[in-house]
Coordinates of N, CA and C in Angstrom, one line a residue:
Chain D
D1 N 123.8 77.5 96.4 CA 123.9 79.0 95.5 C 122.9 80.1 96.5
T2 N 123.7 80.5 95.8 CA 123.6 82.2 96.5 C 123.2 82.8 95.6
A3 N 121.8 83.2 96.2 CA 121.3 84.4 95.0 C 121.3 85.1 94.5
V4 N 121.7 86.9 95.1 CA 122.5 87.6 94.8 C 123.8 87.3 95.8
S5 N 124.5 87.9 94.8 CA 126.6 87.7 95.1 C 127.1 89.0 94.9
Q6 N 128.0 89.8 96.1 CA 128.7 90.9 95.6 C 130.3 90.4 96.1
T7 N 131.2 91.0 95.0 CA 132.5 90.9 95.3 C 132.7 92.3 94.8
P8 N 134.1 92.3 95.8 CA 134.7 91.5 96.9 C 133.6 92.7 98.5
K9 N 134.0 91.6 99.7 CA 133.1 91.4 100.5 C 133.5 92.2 101.1
Y10 N 135.3 92.9 101.3 CA 135.7 93.9 102.7 C 136.5 94.5 101.0
L11 N 137.0 96.4 101.0 CA 137.1 96.6 100.0 C 137.8 97.8 101.1
V12 N 139.3 97.8 101.1 CA 140.2 98.9 101.8 C 141.5 99.0 100.8
T13 N 141.4 101.0 100.6 CA 141.3 101.6 99.4 C 142.2 103.3 99.7
Q14 N 142.7 103.3 98.4 CA 143.3 104.8 99.4 C 142.7 106.0 98.5
M15 N 142.6 107.1 99.6 CA 141.6 108.0 98.6 C 142.8 107.9 97.5
G16 N 141.5 109.3 96.0 CA 142.3 109.2 95.4 C 141.9 108.1 94.1
N17 N 141.3 106.2 94.7 CA 142.1 105.4 93.9 C 140.4 105.0 92.8
D18 N 140.1 104.5 91.8 CA 138.9 103.7 91.7 C 138.8 102.3 91.6
K19 N 137.5 102.3 92.3 CA 138.1 100.7 92.4 C 136.1 100.3 91.8
S20 N 135.6 98.8 91.6 CA 134.8 98.6 90.8 C 134.6 97.2 92.0
I21 N 132.8 97.5 92.4 CA 132.0 96.0 93.2 C 131.2 94.9 91.8
K22 N 131.4 94.0 92.0 CA 130.7 93.5 90.5 C 129.1 92.4 91.4
C23 N 128.2 93.3 91.0 CA 126.6 91.8 91.6 C 126.6 91.1 90.9
E24 N 125.8 90.5 90.9 CA 125.4 89.1 90.1 C 124.0 88.1 91.1
Q25 N 123.3 88.2 90.3 CA 121.6 87.2 91.1 C 121.6 86.2 90.0
N26 N 120.8 85.1 90.1 CA 120.6 84.2 89.8 C 119.3 83.6 89.6
L27 N 117.8 85.2 90.1 CA 117.0 84.6 90.8 C 116.1 84.7 88.9
G28 N 116.8 85.0 88.2 CA 115.9 85.1 87.3 C 115.2 87.1 87.4
H29 N 115.3 87.6 88.0 CA 114.4 89.1 88.1 C 115.5 90.4 87.0
D30 N 114.0 90.7 87.1 CA 114.0 92.0 85.7 C 115.4 93.9 85.9
T31 N 114.9 93.6 87.6 CA 115.7 94.8 88.2 C 115.9 94.0 89.6
M32 N 117.0 95.6 89.6 CA 118.7 95.6 90.0 C 118.9 96.8 91.1
Y33 N 119.6 97.0 92.3 CA 119.6 98.0 92.5 C 120.8 98.4 93.5
W34 N 121.5 99.2 93.5 CA 122.4 99.7 94.1 C 122.4 100.3 95.4
Y35 N 122.4 100.2 96.7 CA 121.7 100.3 98.3 C 123.2 101.3 98.8
K36 N 123.4 101.9 99.3 CA 123.9 102.7 100.2 C 123.7 102.6 101.7
Q37 N 124.8 102.2 102.3 CA 124.3 102.1 104.2 C 125.4 102.7 105.1
D38 N 125.2 104.1 105.1 CA 125.9 104.9 106.1 C 126.5 103.9 107.7
S39 N 128.0 105.0 108.3 CA 128.1 104.4 109.3 C 126.5 104.8 109.9
K40 N 125.9 105.5 110.5 CA 124.5 105.3 111.3 C 123.9 104.1 111.2
K41 N 124.1 103.6 109.8 CA 122.7 101.9 109.8 C 122.3 102.9 108.5
F42 N 122.4 104.4 107.5 CA 121.4 104.6 107.4 C 121.4 103.7 105.7
L43 N 119.7 103.5 105.2 CA 120.5 102.7 103.8 C 119.5 104.0 102.7
K44 N 120.0 104.0 101.8 CA 119.3 104.4 101.3 C 120.2 104.7 99.6
I45 N 118.3 104.3 98.9 CA 119.2 103.8 97.3 C 120.2 104.6 96.4
M46 N 121.3 104.3 95.7 CA 121.8 104.8 95.1 C 121.0 104.4 93.3
F47 N 121.3 103.2 92.4 CA 120.7 102.8 90.7 C 119.4 102.3 91.0
S48 N 118.6 102.5 90.4 CA 117.9 101.0 90.3 C 118.1 101.1 88.3
Y49 N 118.2 100.1 88.0 CA 118.2 99.0 86.9 C 116.5 98.4 87.2
N50 N 116.4 98.7 85.4 CA 115.1 97.3 84.9 C 115.3 96.7 83.5
N51 N 115.6 95.2 83.5 CA 116.8 94.8 82.2 C 117.6 95.9 81.7
K52 N 118.6 96.3 82.2 CA 119.2 97.0 81.6 C 119.7 98.9 81.6
E53 N 118.5 98.5 81.9 CA 118.0 99.7 81.8 C 117.8 101.5 83.6
L54 N 119.1 102.3 83.5 CA 118.8 103.0 84.3 C 117.4 103.5 84.7
I55 N 117.1 103.7 85.4 CA 115.7 103.4 85.9 C 115.6 104.7 86.8
I56 N 116.6 104.9 87.9 CA 116.8 105.5 89.2 C 118.2 105.4 88.7
N57 N 118.8 107.2 89.6 CA 120.1 107.9 90.1 C 119.5 108.6 90.6
E58 N 119.5 108.6 91.7 CA 118.9 109.4 93.6 C 120.7 110.2 93.6
T59 N 120.4 110.9 92.9 CA 121.7 112.0 93.1 C 122.9 111.8 93.8
V60 N 123.1 111.2 93.1 CA 124.4 110.2 93.4 C 125.7 111.1 92.9
P61 N 126.4 111.3 93.5 CA 127.8 112.6 92.2 C 128.1 110.7 91.2
N62 N 128.5 112.0 90.7 CA 128.6 110.8 88.6 C 130.3 110.6 88.7
R63 N 131.7 110.9 90.2 CA 132.3 110.0 90.4 C 131.9 108.0 90.0
F64 N 130.4 108.2 90.9 CA 129.6 106.4 91.2 C 128.9 106.5 89.5
S65 N 129.3 105.6 88.8 CA 128.7 104.9 88.0 C 128.5 104.1 87.2
P66 N 128.0 103.1 87.6 CA 127.0 101.4 87.5 C 126.9 101.5 86.0
K67 N 127.5 99.4 85.6 CA 126.8 98.6 84.3 C 126.6 97.9 84.9
S68 N 124.8 98.2 83.6 CA 124.9 96.8 83.8 C 125.1 95.8 82.6
P69 N 125.3 94.7 82.6 CA 126.0 94.5 80.9 C 124.8 92.8 80.4
D70 N 123.9 92.8 81.3 CA 123.2 92.4 81.0 C 122.5 91.8 82.8
K71 N 120.8 91.8 82.4 CA 120.0 91.8 84.1 C 120.8 90.8 85.0
A72 N 121.3 89.9 84.1 CA 122.0 89.4 85.5 C 122.6 89.6 86.1
H73 N 123.4 91.2 85.5 CA 124.4 92.0 86.8 C 124.7 93.4 86.5
L74 N 124.6 93.8 87.8 CA 124.6 95.5 87.9 C 126.0 95.7 88.5
N75 N 127.1 96.7 88.1 CA 128.4 96.7 88.5 C 128.3 97.8 89.2
L76 N 129.0 98.4 89.8 CA 129.8 99.5 90.5 C 130.9 100.1 90.3
H77 N 131.4 100.9 89.8 CA 132.6 101.4 90.2 C 132.3 103.0 89.9
I78 N 132.9 103.0 91.2 CA 133.7 104.4 91.8 C 135.0 105.4 91.5
N79 N 134.7 106.6 90.8 CA 136.2 106.7 90.1 C 136.6 107.8 91.8
S80 N 137.9 108.1 91.7 CA 138.9 109.1 92.5 C 138.1 108.8 93.9
L81 N 138.5 108.4 94.6 CA 137.6 107.0 96.1 C 137.9 109.1 97.2
E82 N 136.5 109.4 98.1 CA 137.1 110.1 99.1 C 136.3 109.1 100.5
L83 N 136.7 109.9 101.4 CA 137.0 109.5 102.4 C 135.4 109.1 103.2
G84 N 134.4 110.6 102.3 CA 133.1 110.5 103.2 C 132.4 108.7 101.8
D85 N 133.4 107.6 101.2 CA 132.9 107.0 100.3 C 132.8 105.8 101.0
S86 N 133.7 106.5 102.2 CA 133.3 105.2 103.2 C 132.0 104.4 103.9
A87 N 131.8 103.6 103.4 CA 129.7 103.1 104.1 C 129.9 101.5 103.1
V88 N 128.7 101.0 103.8 CA 129.1 99.4 103.1 C 127.2 99.3 101.9
Y89 N 128.0 99.3 100.8 CA 127.0 99.1 99.7 C 126.2 97.8 99.6
F90 N 125.1 97.8 98.8 CA 124.5 96.6 99.1 C 123.9 96.3 97.8
C91 N 123.9 95.9 96.7 CA 123.4 95.1 95.5 C 122.0 94.2 95.8
A92 N 120.9 94.6 95.4 CA 119.5 93.6 95.6 C 119.2 93.5 94.4
S93 N 117.9 92.6 94.2 CA 117.0 92.5 93.1 C 115.8 92.3 93.5
S94 N 115.2 92.1 92.3 CA 113.8 92.5 93.0 C 112.9 91.4 91.2
K95 N 111.5 90.8 91.6 CA 111.3 90.2 90.7 C 111.3 91.3 89.3
R96 N 110.7 92.4 89.1 CA 110.1 92.7 88.8 C 109.7 94.4 89.9
Q97 N 109.8 95.3 88.2 CA 110.0 97.0 89.1 C 108.7 97.0 90.5
G98 N 108.6 98.3 90.8 CA 107.3 98.6 91.2 C 107.7 98.7 92.6
A99 N 108.5 97.8 92.9 CA 109.3 98.1 94.9 C 108.2 96.8 95.3
T100 N 108.2 95.4 94.4 CA 107.6 93.9 95.3 C 109.7 93.9 96.3
E101 N 109.1 92.8 97.1 CA 110.3 92.2 97.7 C 111.7 92.5 96.5
A102 N 112.7 93.1 97.3 CA 113.7 93.0 97.0 C 115.0 92.4 98.8
F103 N 115.5 91.0 97.4 CA 116.8 90.5 97.8 C 118.1 91.1 97.7
F104 N 119.0 90.7 99.2 CA 119.9 91.4 99.2 C 121.3 90.3 99.2
G105 N 122.2 92.0 98.5 CA 123.4 90.8 98.2 C 124.1 90.7 99.7
Q106 N 125.7 90.3 100.0 CA 126.2 90.5 102.1 C 127.0 91.1 101.9
G107 N 126.5 92.8 101.5 CA 127.4 93.8 101.3 C 128.3 93.7 101.0
T108 N 128.6 95.0 100.5 CA 131.1 95.1 100.5 C 130.9 96.1 101.4
R109 N 132.0 95.8 102.2 CA 132.2 97.1 103.0 C 133.8 97.8 102.1
L110 N 133.6 99.0 101.9 CA 134.1 99.9 101.5 C 135.0 100.6 102.6
T111 N 136.2 100.7 102.6 CA 136.8 102.0 103.9 C 138.0 102.7 102.3
V112 N 137.8 104.3 102.6 CA 138.7 104.3 102.1 C 140.1 105.0 103.6
V113 N 141.4 104.8 103.1 CA 142.0 105.7 103.7 C 142.7 106.8 103.3
Chain I
A1 N 106.1 113.4 98.8 CA 107.6 112.3 99.7 C 107.6 111.4 100.2
Q2 N 108.4 110.2 100.1 CA 107.4 109.0 101.2 C 108.7 109.1 102.0
T3 N 107.9 108.5 103.2 CA 108.7 108.5 104.4 C 108.6 107.5 105.1
V4 N 109.3 106.7 106.0 CA 109.7 106.0 107.2 C 109.5 106.2 108.3
T5 N 109.3 106.3 109.6 CA 109.5 106.1 110.9 C 109.9 105.9 111.5
Q6 N 111.0 105.0 112.4 CA 111.2 104.1 113.7 C 111.6 105.0 114.8
S7 N 110.8 105.0 115.6 CA 110.7 106.0 117.1 C 112.1 105.4 118.0
Q8 N 112.0 104.1 117.9 CA 112.5 103.2 118.2 C 114.1 102.8 118.8
P9 N 115.0 103.7 118.7 CA 116.7 103.4 118.3 C 117.3 101.8 119.0
E10 N 116.1 101.8 119.7 CA 116.4 100.5 120.9 C 115.5 100.2 121.2
M11 N 115.4 98.7 121.1 CA 115.0 97.8 122.6 C 115.6 96.7 122.6
S12 N 114.5 95.7 123.9 CA 115.1 95.0 124.5 C 114.1 94.0 124.7
V13 N 114.8 92.9 125.3 CA 113.2 91.9 124.9 C 113.9 90.3 126.2
Q14 N 114.0 89.6 126.7 CA 113.4 88.6 127.7 C 113.1 87.4 126.8
E15 N 114.3 86.3 126.4 CA 114.8 85.8 126.0 C 112.6 84.9 126.0
A16 N 111.8 84.3 125.0 CA 110.9 83.7 124.8 C 109.9 84.7 125.7
E17 N 110.1 85.6 125.7 CA 108.7 86.9 125.5 C 108.2 86.9 124.2
T18 N 107.6 88.3 124.7 CA 107.0 89.2 123.3 C 107.8 90.5 122.5
V19 N 107.8 91.1 121.7 CA 108.4 92.6 121.8 C 107.4 92.3 120.9
T20 N 107.6 94.4 120.1 CA 106.9 95.0 119.1 C 108.0 96.0 118.4
L21 N 108.0 95.9 117.9 CA 108.7 96.8 116.7 C 107.4 98.4 116.1
S22 N 107.6 98.9 116.3 CA 106.7 100.0 116.0 C 107.4 101.1 114.9
C23 N 106.3 100.8 113.6 CA 107.1 102.0 112.8 C 105.7 102.6 112.2
T24 N 105.6 103.9 112.3 CA 105.2 104.6 110.8 C 105.2 105.1 109.5
Y25 N 104.2 105.3 109.2 CA 104.8 106.1 107.1 C 104.1 106.7 106.5
D26 N 104.6 107.6 105.8 CA 103.6 108.0 105.1 C 104.2 107.8 103.7
T27 N 102.6 107.7 102.9 CA 102.7 108.1 101.1 C 101.6 108.1 101.0
S28 N 101.1 108.7 99.1 CA 99.7 109.3 98.9 C 100.3 108.0 97.4
E29 N 100.5 107.6 97.5 CA 100.1 106.3 96.9 C 99.1 105.2 97.5
S30 N 98.3 104.6 96.7 CA 96.9 104.0 96.6 C 98.1 102.2 96.9
D31 N 99.3 102.2 96.2 CA 99.7 100.9 96.2 C 101.0 101.1 96.3
Y32 N 100.9 100.2 97.9 CA 102.2 100.2 97.3 C 102.4 98.9 98.8
Y33 N 103.4 98.5 99.6 CA 104.1 97.0 100.1 C 105.2 97.7 101.4
L34 N 104.8 97.3 102.3 CA 105.3 97.0 103.0 C 106.4 96.0 104.2
F35 N 107.7 96.5 104.7 CA 108.7 95.4 104.1 C 109.0 95.4 106.3
W36 N 109.5 94.1 106.2 CA 110.3 94.4 107.9 C 111.8 93.4 107.3
Y37 N 112.7 94.3 107.5 CA 114.3 93.7 107.0 C 114.9 93.6 108.5
K38 N 115.2 92.6 109.2 CA 116.2 91.6 109.9 C 118.5 92.1 109.2
Q39 N 118.5 92.2 110.1 CA 120.3 92.7 109.7 C 121.1 92.3 111.0
P40 N 121.5 91.2 111.5 CA 122.3 90.7 111.5 C 124.2 91.3 111.9
P41 N 124.2 90.6 113.2 CA 125.7 91.4 112.9 C 126.7 90.5 111.7
S42 N 125.7 89.9 110.8 CA 126.4 89.6 109.9 C 126.7 90.5 108.3
R43 N 125.4 91.7 109.1 CA 124.8 92.6 107.8 C 124.3 92.2 107.0
Q44 N 123.9 91.2 106.5 CA 122.6 90.1 105.4 C 121.7 90.7 105.9
M45 N 121.4 91.8 104.6 CA 119.2 92.0 104.7 C 118.7 90.9 104.6
I46 N 118.1 90.6 105.2 CA 117.2 89.1 105.9 C 115.8 90.2 105.3
L47 N 115.0 89.3 105.1 CA 113.0 90.0 104.6 C 113.2 89.1 105.5
V48 N 112.5 89.5 106.1 CA 111.7 89.1 107.4 C 109.7 88.8 107.2
I49 N 109.2 89.9 106.8 CA 107.9 90.1 106.1 C 107.6 91.1 105.8
R50 N 106.3 90.6 105.2 CA 105.8 91.8 103.8 C 104.8 91.7 103.8
Q51 N 104.7 93.0 103.5 CA 102.3 93.1 103.4 C 101.7 93.9 102.1
E52 N 100.8 93.5 101.9 CA 100.1 94.2 100.4 C 99.5 94.8 101.2
A53 N 99.2 96.6 100.2 CA 98.6 97.1 101.3 C 97.1 96.9 101.4
Y54 N 96.1 96.3 100.2 CA 95.7 96.2 99.9 C 94.9 95.3 100.2
K55 N 95.2 94.1 101.0 CA 95.5 93.4 101.9 C 95.3 93.5 103.0
Q56 N 93.9 93.2 103.6 CA 93.0 93.8 105.9 C 94.8 92.7 106.2
Q57 N 94.2 91.6 105.7 CA 94.2 90.6 106.8 C 96.3 90.6 107.4
N58 N 96.5 90.7 108.4 CA 97.8 91.0 108.8 C 98.2 89.6 108.3
A59 N 99.5 90.3 108.2 CA 100.8 89.1 107.0 C 101.3 88.1 108.8
T60 N 102.6 86.5 108.6 CA 101.8 85.9 109.7 C 103.2 85.5 108.7
E61 N 104.4 84.9 109.6 CA 105.6 84.5 109.4 C 105.2 83.7 110.2
N62 N 105.3 82.9 111.2 CA 105.9 81.7 112.0 C 105.7 82.2 113.7
R63 N 106.7 82.7 113.8 CA 107.1 84.3 115.1 C 106.3 85.5 114.7
F64 N 106.9 85.5 113.8 CA 106.7 87.0 113.6 C 105.5 88.0 112.4
S65 N 104.5 88.2 113.6 CA 103.9 88.9 112.7 C 103.3 90.5 112.6
V66 N 102.4 90.9 112.4 CA 102.7 92.6 112.3 C 101.4 93.0 112.6
N67 N 100.9 93.9 113.2 CA 100.3 94.8 113.1 C 100.1 96.2 111.8
F68 N 98.5 96.1 110.7 CA 98.9 96.6 109.9 C 97.6 98.3 109.7
Q69 N 98.1 99.8 110.1 CA 97.2 100.0 110.5 C 96.9 100.6 109.5
K70 N 96.4 100.7 108.3 CA 96.2 101.4 106.8 C 95.4 102.8 107.8
A71 N 94.5 103.4 108.6 CA 94.2 104.6 108.0 C 95.1 105.9 109.1
A72 N 95.9 105.1 110.2 CA 97.1 105.7 111.0 C 98.3 105.1 110.7
K73 N 98.3 105.0 109.3 CA 99.4 104.8 108.7 C 101.0 103.9 109.0
S74 N 100.2 103.0 110.2 CA 100.4 102.7 110.9 C 101.0 100.5 110.9
F75 N 103.0 100.0 110.8 CA 103.3 99.1 110.0 C 103.9 98.5 111.0
S76 N 103.7 98.1 112.7 CA 103.6 97.7 113.9 C 104.4 95.8 113.5
L77 N 106.3 95.1 114.3 CA 106.5 94.4 113.7 C 106.2 93.8 115.3
K78 N 105.8 92.7 115.8 CA 105.5 91.5 116.7 C 106.2 89.9 116.9
I79 N 107.4 90.2 117.7 CA 108.2 89.1 117.6 C 107.9 88.3 118.5
S80 N 107.8 87.0 118.7 CA 106.8 85.5 119.9 C 108.0 85.5 120.2
D81 N 107.8 84.9 121.5 CA 109.1 83.2 121.3 C 109.4 84.2 121.3
S82 N 110.8 85.2 121.7 CA 111.9 86.1 121.6 C 113.3 85.3 120.9
Q83 N 113.3 84.5 120.4 CA 115.5 84.0 120.2 C 116.6 84.6 120.0
L84 N 117.7 83.8 120.6 CA 118.2 84.7 120.9 C 119.5 84.9 119.8
G85 N 118.7 84.7 118.4 CA 118.5 84.9 117.6 C 118.4 86.0 117.0
D86 N 117.0 86.1 117.2 CA 116.2 87.1 117.3 C 117.0 89.1 117.0
A87 N 118.0 88.5 118.3 CA 119.2 89.8 118.7 C 120.0 90.6 117.0
A88 N 119.6 91.4 116.1 CA 119.3 92.4 115.6 C 118.9 93.1 115.2
M89 N 119.5 94.6 114.8 CA 118.9 95.3 113.4 C 117.7 95.4 112.6
Y90 N 116.2 96.2 113.4 CA 115.7 95.7 112.1 C 115.1 96.6 111.5
F91 N 115.3 96.8 110.3 CA 114.2 97.5 109.0 C 113.0 97.7 108.9
C92 N 111.6 98.8 108.7 CA 111.0 99.2 108.4 C 110.9 99.8 106.5
A93 N 110.9 99.0 106.1 CA 111.0 99.7 104.5 C 109.2 100.0 104.0
L94 N 109.0 101.1 103.1 CA 108.4 101.0 102.2 C 108.4 101.0 100.6
G95 N 107.9 100.5 99.9 CA 107.6 100.1 98.4 C 106.6 100.4 97.9
G96 N 106.9 101.0 96.5 CA 105.9 100.9 96.1 C 106.4 101.6 94.5
A97 N 104.9 101.9 93.5 CA 105.7 102.6 92.1 C 106.5 103.0 91.8
T98 N 107.3 103.9 92.9 CA 108.3 104.5 92.5 C 109.6 103.9 93.0
N99 N 109.5 102.6 92.9 CA 110.6 101.6 91.9 C 111.9 101.3 93.3
K100 N 111.2 102.1 94.2 CA 113.1 101.4 95.4 C 112.1 102.0 96.6
L101 N 112.4 100.9 97.1 CA 113.1 101.0 98.9 C 112.8 101.9 99.7
I102 N 112.2 102.6 100.7 CA 112.8 103.5 101.1 C 112.8 102.9 103.1
F103 N 113.5 103.2 103.1 CA 114.1 102.5 104.7 C 113.5 103.4 105.6
G104 N 113.3 102.7 107.2 CA 113.4 103.4 107.7 C 114.8 103.4 108.8
T105 N 115.1 104.3 110.1 CA 116.6 104.6 111.2 C 116.9 102.9 111.6
G106 N 115.8 102.2 111.5 CA 116.4 101.0 112.6 C 115.4 101.0 113.6
T107 N 115.6 99.4 114.5 CA 115.5 99.5 116.2 C 116.5 98.3 115.8
L108 N 117.6 98.1 116.8 CA 118.7 97.5 117.6 C 117.8 96.9 118.7
L109 N 117.7 95.4 118.3 CA 117.1 94.4 119.1 C 118.1 93.8 120.1
A110 N 117.9 94.2 120.9 CA 119.0 92.7 122.6 C 118.2 91.9 122.4
V111 N 118.0 90.7 123.2 CA 117.7 89.5 123.1 C 118.4 89.5 124.6
Q112 N 117.6 88.8 125.8 CA 118.0 88.9 127.3 C 118.5 87.6 127.4
P113 N 119.4 86.4 128.1 CA 118.7 85.6 128.5 C 118.6 85.0 129.5

């Protein structure tokens, strides 16, 4: 049983397209996150949701829109993709707010061509 | 602002030997957590060990242990009896009431047979 699962694992798309990444956790956690890992392996928070409510939006362009239909799911939709959006996107979850340990999905490698 | 610094971009260790990865951090919070995550080539982020700031005792998980020096804001990871499977990127991370993890830039560990 995968605790935090993301789909797809790989995504190659052209500039200007719109794409979505889905995430689901079966850990019963209240808090979910999206992190971005750039080409230098640097990891940075993008969004945090607690019980479907947006808690953190870390100055991410509004082309990125997270959606949490329930506390087990957090999806990321990206409009008008740009070359600079190429990165690995990680979904993660934690038991509650306050950044106890986060459990990560396997990541989605997004390549914009 | 919270920061995490890993000053060793790359390290190398012989199989069966011991290696220590360094991490320093800065935070104004009194209640926080520190983590080490491992990212092998598969890119999965794996939690290695966690330390609560209020605990004086250093955390240990099998061959992995930390040296937590709160006054110095230092949190190093010691890997004993290194194995080939330990080769990976290691990230130090800081969490707390801000509800997000702040990551260091990572240390790439190579294990020589």
